[in-house]
Short mmCIF file of C-alpha atoms in Angstrom, two decimals:
data_model
loop_
_atom_site.label_atom_id
_atom_site.label_comp_id
_atom_site.label_asym_id
_atom_site.label_seq_id
_atom_site.Cartn_x
_atom_site.Cartn_y
_atom_site.Cartn_z
CA MET A 144 0.00 0.00 0.00
CA ALA A 145 2.85 2.32 0.85
CA GLY A 146 4.45 1.67 -2.54
CA ASN A 147 1.21 2.46 -4.35
CA SER A 148 0.91 5.71 -2.35
CA ALA A 149 4.44 6.80 -3.33
CA THR A 150 3.70 5.99 -6.97
CA ILE A 151 0.49 8.05 -6.85
CA THR A 152 2.33 10.95 -5.23
CA LYS A 153 4.99 10.92 -7.92
CA LYS A 154 2.29 10.77 -10.59
CA CYS A 155 0.62 13.82 -9.11
CA LEU A 156 3.90 15.75 -9.02
CA LEU A 157 4.75 15.03 -12.61
CA LEU A 158 1.20 15.72 -13.77
CA ALA A 159 1.34 19.08 -11.94
CA LEU A 160 4.56 19.87 -13.78
CA LEU A 161 2.94 18.95 -17.08
CA VAL A 162 -0.06 21.17 -16.32
CA LEU A 163 2.32 24.00 -15.53
CA LEU A 164 4.17 23.46 -18.76
CA GLN A 165 0.93 23.21 -20.71
CA GLY A 166 0.03 26.66 -19.37
CA TYR A 167 2.85 28.08 -21.47
CA GLY A 168 1.44 26.61 -24.69
CA PRO A 169 1.11 23.20 -26.43
CA LEU A 170 3.80 20.67 -25.67
CA LEU A 171 4.04 19.66 -29.31
CA PRO A 172 4.65 21.96 -32.24
CA ALA A 173 1.70 22.40 -34.58
CA GLY A 174 1.04 19.34 -36.73
CA GLN A 175 3.02 16.94 -34.52
CA ALA A 176 0.35 15.72 -32.11
CA GLU A 177 0.43 11.93 -31.69
CA ASN A 178 -2.55 9.54 -32.00
CA GLY A 179 -4.68 12.32 -33.47
CA GLY A 180 -5.79 13.63 -30.10
CA GLY A 181 -2.65 15.22 -28.78
CA ALA A 182 -1.79 12.22 -26.58
CA MET A 183 1.94 11.49 -26.34
CA SER A 184 4.15 8.51 -25.92
CA PRO A 185 6.28 8.35 -22.77
CA SER A 186 9.42 9.27 -24.67
CA GLY A 187 7.62 12.13 -26.43
CA LEU A 188 6.12 13.27 -23.14
CA ALA A 189 9.52 13.45 -21.45
CA ALA A 190 11.17 15.12 -24.42
CA ALA A 191 8.38 17.66 -24.63
CA ALA A 192 8.71 18.40 -20.92
CA GLU A 193 12.45 18.90 -21.28
CA THR A 194 11.97 21.08 -24.38
CA LYS A 195 9.29 23.21 -22.75
CA ALA A 196 11.38 23.68 -19.63
CA GLY A 197 14.28 24.89 -21.74
CA ALA A 198 11.95 27.23 -23.59
CA LEU A 199 11.09 28.96 -20.33
CA GLY A 200 14.35 30.83 -20.62
CA LYS A 201 16.25 28.99 -17.90
CA ALA A 202 13.62 30.05 -15.35
CA LEU A 203 13.27 26.42 -14.19
CA VAL A 204 16.50 25.12 -12.74
CA PRO A 205 17.03 21.35 -12.67
CA SER A 206 17.55 19.79 -9.26
CA ALA A 207 17.47 16.05 -8.65
CA GLU A 208 17.09 13.45 -11.37
CA GLU A 209 14.28 10.94 -10.65
CA ARG A 210 12.42 8.21 -12.46
CA GLN A 211 8.68 8.80 -12.26
CA THR A 212 5.71 6.50 -12.96
CA VAL A 213 2.90 8.24 -14.84
CA THR A 214 -0.29 7.17 -16.54
CA ASN A 215 -0.90 8.22 -20.13
CA GLN A 216 -4.41 7.89 -21.49
CA VAL A 217 -3.19 5.99 -24.56
CA TYR A 218 -0.18 4.01 -23.38
CA GLY A 219 -1.28 3.25 -19.87
CA GLU A 220 0.97 3.27 -16.84
CA GLN A 221 4.57 3.97 -17.91
CA THR A 222 7.86 4.84 -16.23
CA VAL A 223 9.42 8.04 -17.61
CA GLY A 224 12.88 9.47 -16.95
CA GLY A 225 12.83 13.22 -16.33
CA SER A 226 14.13 16.11 -14.27
CA VAL A 227 12.42 17.74 -11.33
CA TYR A 228 12.83 21.51 -11.59
CA GLY A 229 13.36 23.70 -8.54
CA ALA A 230 12.28 27.24 -7.59
CA ILE A 231 12.83 30.21 -9.90
CA PRO A 232 15.83 32.29 -8.67
CA PRO A 233 15.97 36.13 -8.81
CA ALA A 234 16.69 37.45 -12.31
CA ALA A 235 20.31 38.38 -12.91
CA ASP A 236 21.21 42.05 -13.60
CA LEU A 237 22.14 42.09 -17.27
CA ILE A 238 21.52 45.78 -18.00
CA ALA A 239 24.63 47.90 -18.59
CA PRO A 240 24.84 51.58 -17.56
CA SER A 241 24.55 54.33 -20.14
CA ALA A 242 27.77 55.67 -21.66
CA PRO A 243 29.23 58.87 -20.11
CA GLU A 244 30.06 61.96 -22.20
CA LEU A 245 33.71 62.95 -21.75
CA SER A 246 35.11 66.49 -21.90
CA VAL A 247 38.35 68.30 -21.00
CA SER A 248 38.21 70.70 -18.03
CA GLY A 249 41.81 71.93 -17.92
CA ARG A 250 45.37 71.47 -19.10
CA THR A 251 48.84 72.41 -17.89
CA ALA A 252 52.30 71.66 -19.21
CA ASN A 253 52.25 68.15 -17.74
CA SER A 254 48.63 67.34 -16.90
CA ILE A 255 45.19 67.04 -18.45
CA SER A 256 42.01 67.29 -16.36
CA LEU A 257 38.90 65.44 -17.50
CA SER A 258 35.25 65.43 -16.47
CA TRP A 259 32.25 63.47 -17.69
CA THR A 260 28.50 63.31 -17.35
CA ALA A 261 27.11 60.89 -14.81
CA ALA A 262 25.93 57.59 -16.30
CA SER A 263 22.53 56.12 -15.46
CA ASP A 264 21.85 52.53 -14.42
CA ASP A 265 18.83 50.64 -13.06
CA THR A 266 20.77 49.58 -9.95
CA GLY A 267 23.22 52.49 -9.75
CA VAL A 268 26.74 53.10 -11.07
CA ALA A 269 29.47 51.57 -8.91
CA GLU A 270 32.55 53.01 -10.61
CA TYR A 271 34.02 54.67 -13.66
CA GLU A 272 37.00 53.17 -15.47
CA VAL A 273 39.34 55.65 -17.18
CA PHE A 274 41.42 54.68 -20.20
CA GLN A 275 44.53 56.48 -21.39
CA ASP A 276 45.87 55.37 -24.78
CA GLU A 277 43.48 52.38 -24.62
CA VAL A 278 44.95 51.19 -21.30
CA SER A 279 42.90 51.19 -18.11
CA VAL A 280 44.62 53.57 -15.69
CA THR A 281 42.21 54.00 -12.78
CA HIS A 282 38.82 53.15 -11.30
CA ILE A 283 36.90 56.14 -9.90
CA THR A 284 34.37 55.39 -7.15
CA TYR A 285 32.22 57.37 -4.69
CA GLY A 286 30.29 59.07 -7.50
CA ALA A 287 33.20 61.25 -8.65
CA THR A 288 33.15 62.25 -12.32
CA THR A 289 36.55 63.90 -12.66
CA TYR A 290 40.11 62.72 -13.22
CA THR A 291 43.48 64.39 -13.81
CA ALA A 292 46.31 62.65 -15.66
CA TYR A 293 49.71 63.82 -14.43
CA GLY A 294 53.26 63.27 -15.67
CA LEU A 295 52.42 63.94 -19.32
CA ASN A 296 54.84 65.25 -21.93
CA ALA A 297 54.29 68.60 -23.63
CA GLY A 298 53.66 68.21 -27.33
CA GLN A 299 52.64 64.55 -27.08
CA THR A 300 49.08 63.53 -27.96
CA TYR A 301 47.13 61.27 -25.59
CA THR A 302 43.76 59.59 -26.05
CA PHE A 303 41.24 59.32 -23.23
CA ALA A 304 37.94 57.51 -22.76
CA VAL A 305 35.82 56.41 -19.81
CA ARG A 306 33.13 53.83 -19.17
CA ALA A 307 30.73 53.13 -16.32
CA LYS A 308 30.24 49.87 -14.43
CA ASP A 309 27.53 48.71 -12.05
CA ALA A 310 27.81 46.39 -9.05
CA ALA A 311 27.08 43.34 -11.22
CA GLY A 312 30.06 44.12 -13.42
CA ASN A 313 28.04 45.26 -16.42
CA ALA A 314 30.07 47.82 -18.36
CA SER A 315 28.73 50.62 -20.51
CA LYS A 316 29.98 51.38 -23.96
CA LEU A 317 33.06 53.57 -24.04
CA SER A 318 32.47 57.30 -23.98
CA ASN A 319 33.53 59.52 -26.82
CA THR A 320 37.32 59.47 -27.26
CA LEU A 321 39.32 62.67 -26.73
CA LYS A 322 42.73 63.24 -28.31
CA LEU A 323 44.53 65.86 -26.24
CA SER A 324 47.99 67.29 -25.64
CA PRO A 325 49.32 69.16 -22.61
CA LEU A 326 49.98 72.85 -23.15
CA ASP A 327 52.96 73.63 -25.36
CA VAL A 328 55.09 75.76 -23.04
CA GLU A 329 58.30 76.15 -24.97
CA ARG A 330 58.35 79.96 -24.78
CA ARG A 331 55.65 80.98 -22.36
CA LEU A 332 56.38 82.06 -18.84
CA GLY A 333 54.05 79.84 -16.90
CA SER A 334 52.31 76.50 -17.21
CA SER A 335 49.76 77.92 -14.77
CA LEU A 336 49.07 81.52 -13.82
CA ALA A 337 47.09 83.20 -11.05
CA MET A 338 45.79 86.75 -10.76
CA GLY A 339 44.14 87.48 -7.41
CA SER A 340 40.41 88.19 -7.62
CA GLY A 341 40.53 90.27 -4.43
CA HIS A 342 42.59 93.39 -3.94
CA ALA A 343 45.72 91.55 -5.01
CA MET A 344 48.25 93.63 -6.92
CA HIS A 345 50.69 90.91 -7.85
CA THR A 346 50.67 87.95 -10.22
CA VAL A 347 52.36 84.54 -10.11
CA ALA A 348 53.11 81.87 -12.72
CA VAL A 349 54.60 78.38 -12.64
CA ARG A 350 57.06 77.42 -15.35
CA PRO A 351 57.23 73.90 -16.83
CA ASP A 352 60.36 73.16 -14.82
CA GLY A 353 58.47 73.72 -11.56
CA THR A 354 59.95 77.15 -10.80
CA LEU A 355 57.69 79.97 -9.60
CA TRP A 356 57.81 83.51 -10.98
CA ALA A 357 56.04 86.63 -9.67
CA TRP A 358 55.63 90.31 -10.51
CA GLY A 359 53.70 93.39 -9.37
CA SER A 360 53.42 94.77 -5.84
CA ASN A 361 55.96 93.78 -3.17
CA GLU A 362 54.79 96.05 -0.33
CA SER A 363 54.58 93.13 2.11
CA GLY A 364 57.30 90.97 0.59
CA GLN A 365 54.89 88.89 -1.51
CA LEU A 366 57.45 88.77 -4.31
CA GLY A 367 60.13 87.60 -1.91
CA LEU A 368 62.17 90.79 -2.39
CA GLU A 369 63.63 92.78 0.49
CA GLU A 370 64.16 96.22 -1.04
CA SER A 371 61.80 96.77 -3.96
CA LEU A 372 58.20 97.97 -3.50
CA PHE A 373 57.21 96.43 -6.83
CA ASN A 374 58.66 94.70 -9.85
CA MET A 375 57.19 95.24 -13.32
CA THR A 376 58.69 92.10 -14.85
CA PRO A 377 58.64 88.47 -13.64
CA ILE A 378 61.23 87.49 -11.06
CA HIS A 379 62.14 83.98 -9.95
CA ILE A 380 61.10 83.12 -6.36
CA GLN A 381 64.00 81.30 -4.73
CA GLY A 382 63.99 78.68 -1.97
CA LEU A 383 61.11 76.51 -3.21
CA PRO A 384 60.81 72.86 -4.21
CA GLN A 385 59.25 72.11 -7.59
CA ILE A 386 55.87 73.85 -7.71
CA SER A 387 52.69 72.70 -9.44
CA SER A 388 50.38 75.70 -8.84
CA ALA A 389 50.06 78.93 -6.85
CA SER A 390 47.51 81.49 -5.66
CA VAL A 391 47.71 85.12 -4.52
CA GLY A 392 45.95 87.06 -1.76
CA GLN A 393 45.96 90.77 -1.10
CA ASN A 394 49.54 90.73 0.16
CA HIS A 395 50.56 87.09 0.51
CA THR A 396 51.35 84.19 -1.80
CA LEU A 397 50.58 80.46 -1.59
CA ALA A 398 52.47 77.80 -3.55
CA LEU A 399 51.62 74.11 -3.85
CA ALA A 400 54.65 71.88 -4.30
CA GLN A 401 54.59 68.79 -6.48
CA ASP A 402 55.13 66.68 -3.36
CA GLY A 403 51.85 67.94 -1.83
CA THR A 404 53.38 70.40 0.65
CA VAL A 405 52.33 74.07 0.91
CA TRP A 406 54.62 77.11 1.04
CA THR A 407 53.73 80.72 1.93
CA TRP A 408 55.36 84.16 2.19
CA GLY A 409 54.50 87.89 2.28
CA GLY A 410 52.08 89.68 4.62
CA ASN A 411 50.97 87.85 7.75
CA ASN A 412 49.04 90.36 9.86
CA ALA A 413 46.14 87.90 10.35
CA GLY A 414 48.15 84.68 10.39
CA GLN A 415 47.45 83.95 6.71
CA LEU A 416 50.87 82.32 6.27
CA GLY A 417 49.94 79.57 8.73
CA ASP A 418 53.29 79.52 10.50
CA GLY A 419 51.90 80.25 13.96
CA THR A 420 53.01 83.92 13.92
CA GLN A 421 51.92 87.28 12.54
CA ASP A 422 55.34 88.14 11.17
CA LYS A 423 55.69 88.79 7.45
CA ARG A 424 58.08 86.56 5.54
CA LEU A 425 60.31 87.66 2.68
CA ALA A 426 61.16 84.08 1.78
CA PRO A 427 58.95 80.99 1.48
CA VAL A 428 58.20 78.95 4.61
CA GLN A 429 56.51 75.56 4.67
CA VAL A 430 53.08 75.35 6.30
CA VAL A 431 53.43 72.82 9.11
CA GLY A 432 50.82 70.08 9.38
CA LEU A 433 49.78 69.98 5.73
CA SER A 434 50.52 67.10 3.36
CA ASP A 435 48.86 65.42 0.38
CA ILE A 436 47.45 68.77 -0.74
CA VAL A 437 45.99 68.96 -4.26
CA GLN A 438 44.79 72.60 -4.43
CA VAL A 439 45.49 75.91 -2.66
CA GLN A 440 43.52 79.15 -2.72
CA ALA A 441 44.32 82.56 -1.22
CA GLY A 442 41.59 84.92 -0.09
CA GLU A 443 42.11 88.54 0.85
CA GLN A 444 43.87 87.67 4.11
CA HIS A 445 43.04 84.01 4.60
CA SER A 446 44.19 80.76 3.02
CA LEU A 447 42.58 77.47 1.98
CA ALA A 448 43.96 74.04 1.10
CA LEU A 449 42.23 70.94 -0.28
CA LYS A 450 43.63 67.54 0.68
CA ALA A 451 43.57 64.46 -1.50
CA ASP A 452 41.07 62.87 0.92
CA GLY A 453 38.50 65.58 0.12
CA THR A 454 38.85 67.59 3.34
CA VAL A 455 39.39 71.38 3.42
CA TRP A 456 41.78 73.26 5.70
CA ALA A 457 41.88 77.00 6.48
CA TRP A 458 43.84 79.63 8.39
CA GLY A 459 44.28 83.42 8.68
CA PHE A 460 41.69 86.19 8.95
CA ASN A 461 38.29 85.02 10.21
CA GLY A 462 36.31 88.22 10.78
CA TYR A 463 33.36 86.91 8.75
CA GLY A 464 33.64 83.21 9.59
CA GLN A 465 35.60 82.38 6.42
CA LEU A 466 37.66 79.76 8.28
CA GLY A 467 34.47 77.73 8.73
CA ASP A 468 35.11 76.82 12.36
CA GLY A 469 31.97 78.40 13.80
CA THR A 470 33.81 81.44 15.18
CA THR A 471 35.15 84.79 13.99
CA ALA A 472 38.55 84.47 15.68
CA ASN A 473 41.67 84.67 13.51
CA ARG A 474 43.92 81.63 13.47
CA ALA A 475 47.62 81.49 12.61
CA GLU A 476 47.67 77.70 12.49
CA VAL A 477 46.02 75.30 10.08
CA GLY A 478 42.59 73.93 11.04
CA GLN A 479 40.06 71.71 9.29
CA VAL A 480 36.81 73.17 8.00
CA ALA A 481 34.17 71.18 9.87
CA GLY A 482 31.35 69.45 8.04
CA LEU A 483 33.01 69.22 4.63
CA GLU A 484 34.03 65.98 2.97
CA ALA A 485 34.29 64.57 -0.54
CA ILE A 486 35.27 68.01 -1.87
CA SER A 487 36.64 68.09 -5.42
CA SER A 488 37.53 71.80 -5.80
CA ILE A 489 37.70 75.04 -3.79
CA SER A 490 37.70 78.78 -4.52
CA ALA A 491 38.52 81.60 -2.12
CA GLY A 492 36.88 85.00 -2.56
CA ALA A 493 37.83 88.17 -0.74
CA PHE A 494 36.20 87.18 2.55
CA TYR A 495 34.30 84.00 1.73
CA ASN A 496 34.75 80.61 0.12
CA LEU A 497 33.07 78.16 -2.24
CA ALA A 498 33.57 74.39 -2.35
CA VAL A 499 32.23 71.83 -4.83
CA LYS A 500 31.56 68.27 -3.73
CA THR A 501 32.05 65.20 -5.88
CA ASP A 502 28.25 64.87 -6.03
CA GLY A 503 28.03 68.23 -7.84
CA THR A 504 26.65 70.28 -4.94
CA VAL A 505 28.10 73.66 -3.90
CA TRP A 506 28.84 74.78 -0.35
CA ALA A 507 29.67 78.30 0.86
CA TRP A 508 30.67 80.16 4.01
CA GLY A 509 32.00 83.53 5.20
CA PHE A 510 30.94 87.08 4.27
CA ASN A 511 27.52 87.33 2.63
CA GLY A 512 26.72 91.05 2.51
CA TYR A 513 25.77 90.90 -1.18
CA GLY A 514 24.27 87.41 -1.23
CA GLN A 515 27.45 85.91 -2.68
CA LEU A 516 26.96 82.72 -0.63
CA GLY A 517 23.83 82.02 -2.68
CA ASP A 518 21.70 80.79 0.21
CA GLY A 519 18.91 83.32 -0.31
CA THR A 520 20.04 85.61 2.53
CA ALA A 521 22.58 88.33 3.21
CA ALA A 522 23.65 86.82 6.54
CA ASP A 523 27.25 85.74 7.09
CA ARG A 524 27.84 82.04 7.63
CA HIS A 525 30.48 80.80 10.05
CA ALA A 526 30.17 77.22 8.81
CA PRO A 527 29.52 75.81 5.32
CA VAL A 528 25.95 75.78 3.98
CA GLN A 529 24.70 74.06 0.85
CA LEU A 530 23.29 76.10 -2.02
CA LYS A 531 19.81 74.79 -2.69
CA GLY A 532 18.72 74.09 -6.25
CA LEU A 533 22.24 74.06 -7.67
CA GLU A 534 23.40 70.60 -8.75
CA GLY A 535 25.58 69.02 -11.40
CA ILE A 536 28.37 71.56 -10.80
CA GLN A 537 31.97 70.81 -11.68
CA SER A 538 33.72 74.00 -10.46
CA ALA A 539 33.02 77.38 -8.87
CA ALA A 540 34.74 80.77 -8.82
CA ALA A 541 34.59 83.26 -5.94
CA GLY A 542 35.21 86.91 -6.76
CA VAL A 543 35.31 89.85 -4.40
CA PHE A 544 31.54 89.97 -3.82
CA HIS A 545 30.03 87.82 -6.58
CA SER A 546 30.18 84.12 -7.42
CA MET A 547 30.11 81.85 -10.46
CA ALA A 548 29.54 78.13 -11.01
CA LEU A 549 30.10 75.91 -14.04
CA SER A 550 27.89 72.86 -14.58
CA HIS A 551 28.90 69.64 -16.29
CA ASP A 552 26.71 70.51 -19.27
CA GLY A 553 28.61 73.78 -19.87
CA SER A 554 26.00 76.10 -18.34
CA VAL A 555 27.14 79.05 -16.19
CA TYR A 556 25.41 80.31 -13.03
CA THR A 557 26.05 83.58 -11.15
CA TRP A 558 24.86 85.30 -7.95
CA GLY A 559 25.85 88.01 -5.48
CA ASN A 560 26.84 91.62 -6.17
CA ASN A 561 25.80 92.98 -9.58
CA SER A 562 26.66 96.67 -9.33
CA GLU A 563 28.47 96.61 -12.69
CA GLY A 564 26.54 93.83 -14.39
CA MET A 565 29.00 91.06 -13.55
CA LEU A 566 26.16 88.55 -13.14
CA GLY A 567 25.53 88.76 -16.89
CA ASP A 568 21.74 88.88 -16.63
CA GLY A 569 21.25 92.27 -18.32
CA THR A 570 20.62 94.10 -15.02
CA LYS A 571 22.54 95.69 -12.15
CA SER A 572 20.43 94.11 -9.43
CA ASP A 573 22.09 91.94 -6.78
CA ARG A 574 20.86 88.39 -6.45
CA THR A 575 21.06 86.11 -3.39
CA THR A 576 20.41 82.84 -5.25
CA PRO A 577 22.05 81.35 -8.36
CA ALA A 578 20.57 81.96 -11.79
CA GLN A 579 21.75 80.72 -15.16
CA VAL A 580 23.50 83.11 -17.54
CA VAL A 581 21.06 82.55 -20.38
CA SER A 582 23.36 83.52 -23.22
CA MET A 583 26.21 81.25 -22.11
CA ASP A 584 26.67 77.59 -23.03
CA SER A 585 29.47 75.13 -23.85
CA ALA A 586 31.69 76.73 -21.19
CA VAL A 587 34.66 74.80 -19.81
CA SER A 588 36.04 77.32 -17.31
CA VAL A 589 34.89 80.41 -15.37
CA SER A 590 36.76 83.08 -13.39
CA ALA A 591 35.45 85.97 -11.24
CA GLY A 592 37.26 89.27 -10.76
CA ALA A 593 36.28 92.21 -8.58
CA LEU A 594 33.74 93.78 -10.94
CA HIS A 595 33.90 91.55 -14.02
CA SER A 596 33.49 87.91 -15.04
CA MET A 597 35.13 85.63 -17.59
CA ALA A 598 34.13 82.37 -19.24
CA LEU A 599 36.08 80.10 -21.60
CA LYS A 600 34.08 78.08 -24.14
CA GLU A 601 35.08 74.69 -25.51
CA ASP A 602 35.90 76.27 -28.88
CA GLY A 603 38.59 78.42 -27.21
CA THR A 604 36.66 81.70 -27.34
CA VAL A 605 36.72 83.95 -24.27
CA TRP A 606 33.62 85.80 -23.10
CA VAL A 607 33.60 88.72 -20.64
CA TRP A 608 31.03 90.93 -18.93
CA GLY A 609 30.81 93.50 -16.16
CA ALA A 610 32.92 96.62 -15.59
CA ASN A 611 35.42 97.87 -18.16
CA ASN A 612 36.64 100.99 -16.37
CA GLU A 613 40.27 99.80 -16.39
CA GLY A 614 40.14 97.96 -19.70
CA GLN A 615 39.65 94.58 -18.03
CA LEU A 616 37.17 93.43 -20.71
CA ALA A 617 39.52 94.20 -23.63
CA LEU A 618 36.55 95.72 -25.43
CA PRO A 619 36.46 99.19 -27.03
CA GLY A 620 35.72 102.10 -24.71
CA GLU A 621 35.26 102.15 -20.95
CA THR A 622 31.60 101.14 -21.04
CA GLY A 623 30.74 98.00 -19.17
CA HIS A 624 28.66 95.13 -20.54
CA LEU A 625 25.62 93.66 -18.83
CA LEU A 626 25.68 90.58 -21.06
CA PRO A 627 28.56 88.32 -22.16
CA ALA A 628 30.60 89.49 -25.14
CA SER A 629 33.46 87.69 -26.90
CA ILE A 630 36.88 89.28 -27.17
CA SER A 631 39.33 89.20 -30.05
CA LEU A 632 42.35 86.93 -29.60
CA ALA A 633 45.08 85.89 -32.01
CA GLU A 634 44.39 82.22 -31.26
CA PRO A 635 41.99 80.19 -29.10
CA ALA A 636 42.55 80.24 -25.34
CA ALA A 637 43.24 77.22 -23.15
CA ALA A 638 42.91 78.87 -19.72
CA ILE A 639 41.63 82.11 -18.15
CA SER A 640 42.19 84.09 -14.95
CA ALA A 641 40.33 87.20 -13.79
CA GLY A 642 42.23 89.51 -11.49
CA TYR A 643 41.11 92.46 -9.37
CA MET A 644 40.56 94.72 -12.42
CA SER A 645 42.68 92.85 -14.94
CA SER A 646 42.42 89.66 -16.98
CA SER A 647 44.62 87.01 -18.56
CA VAL A 648 44.50 84.02 -20.89
CA THR A 649 46.88 81.24 -21.81
CA SER A 650 46.82 79.96 -25.39
CA PRO A 651 47.36 76.35 -26.53
CA SER A 652 50.58 77.45 -28.20
CA GLY A 653 51.97 78.44 -24.82
CA GLU A 654 51.55 82.20 -24.87
CA PHE A 655 50.45 84.03 -21.75
CA MET A 656 48.60 87.30 -22.39
CA ALA A 657 47.17 89.86 -19.96
CA TRP A 658 45.39 93.23 -20.02
CA GLY A 659 43.59 95.77 -17.82
CA TYR A 660 44.68 97.52 -14.63
CA ASN A 661 48.47 97.66 -14.43
CA ALA A 662 49.41 99.44 -11.20
CA TYR A 663 52.70 98.10 -9.81
CA GLY A 664 53.30 96.40 -13.17
CA LEU A 665 51.06 93.43 -12.39
CA ILE A 666 50.48 92.79 -16.13
CA GLY A 667 54.19 91.90 -16.39
CA ASN A 668 55.02 93.72 -19.62
CA GLY A 669 57.58 96.07 -18.09
CA THR A 670 55.26 99.10 -17.66
CA ASN A 671 52.79 100.34 -15.06
CA THR A 672 50.22 101.89 -17.40
CA ASN A 673 46.90 100.24 -18.11
CA VAL A 674 46.74 97.84 -21.04
CA LEU A 675 43.52 97.92 -23.08
CA SER A 676 44.14 94.85 -25.25
CA PRO A 677 45.97 91.55 -24.67
CA VAL A 678 49.77 91.79 -24.51
CA SER A 679 52.20 88.92 -24.26
CA VAL A 680 54.33 88.10 -21.23
CA ARG A 681 57.09 85.91 -22.59
CA ALA A 682 60.26 84.43 -21.21
CA GLU A 683 62.39 87.34 -22.38
CA HIS A 684 60.59 89.60 -19.87
CA ALA A 685 61.69 87.42 -16.98
CA SER A 686 64.85 87.72 -14.89
CA GLU A 687 66.47 85.77 -12.12
#
């Protein structure tokens, strides 16, 4: 009796399987029914079951092999060999992310900076894989969409591409391929150049060999000279390791060494040199406690540094909370800005700061008298606050009292003081929240001066707007412009920098050109009279 019960149970199981299979359609192809009524032989029944199971797209997974006894209405009780199929597992993720769109965001003599649009995926993007000359060079995680290739050779062409991957290992198609070369710097003075956006009256540039050169005002020793009040041509700053970039404040200078250390000199009345004193320095001193730094920025009388781990550090004048420590007390030693992490770039204005996170959000703190923090108020902030409604940003530029942001799609946003039309919206009304500059697109870089703004488009054209009282727009007359206007250049630009009331560009051929306000000789052409159109600062102007 027990044996008969087991046989009946097995019959029921197999019949249930057959009913299930029959629910997906006939077991036999059209025209192949047996015995005229669709009844099947045992061998045909088993084969049909196997075929139908396979046709379910691997949804039924075979488990144990058994021999079953079934009853067929034509052939009677028969024993059939078959497979018992188990439960349907979760469907595997087979959908690849979308392909990113790659673009160049900056170049120096030995590096190329890249950015790309965020890919989309049904389960989320886990990483981006960057290729240089068709070789995988890095995997970018944590949602970052930027990468800088260092150690490149001037004049050599490199190809770059990127692809996205999800957690299941599905890879997107490769992005568009870019063929790029570092800046050709054979005759130009600097591979990177900085004009201070605050009341800075001196200029610095880094040469391809890692040496730093400076010119303009030296009233506080910011040129590293003991006797001269100013120098109208570039002079080599001695006593430094190889430098990768630099930034200038009102009367002090910051230099970032290639080994990630930071060096400062010049005025120090608020502790902006970070050496624990308020004594000015006529020669560079290393800032103690800083390492693995990837960017430095000088405000009017305060200093910022961005570490490779995404944290931000500040020191110096803190009268408006620009050190981000919740107080307004000056500090002559380095301290971390609380509440900031995963930062990809920083910009120091006169008395405030902007920081961009890897997720594309913008954070601001410090002086806010003109709404330059973009938080909808005119209240100072002693700790970073996020700008609402502004996302997808790749970089930001802090001026004296107005701010700019560049999105990954090439759009430009401005806010803050607009007394001379530097917001580019056709008015002179201040604005406490960001708004898009409608007539600007395809931008790859932005820079904010005191009363004017600059933008570099991907085609190498330079666009300016705002005040032109000192010739800083390089446009005819002294009339300002409330909307962006392009300027005439001999060749496309590769980089821009807006100073206090002056401007500069660097061309792909390696030429550095500047114009505008020229007190103390900060244009670097050997004179101290204003320059109304771009003039070249070449190696022959420099001296040791």
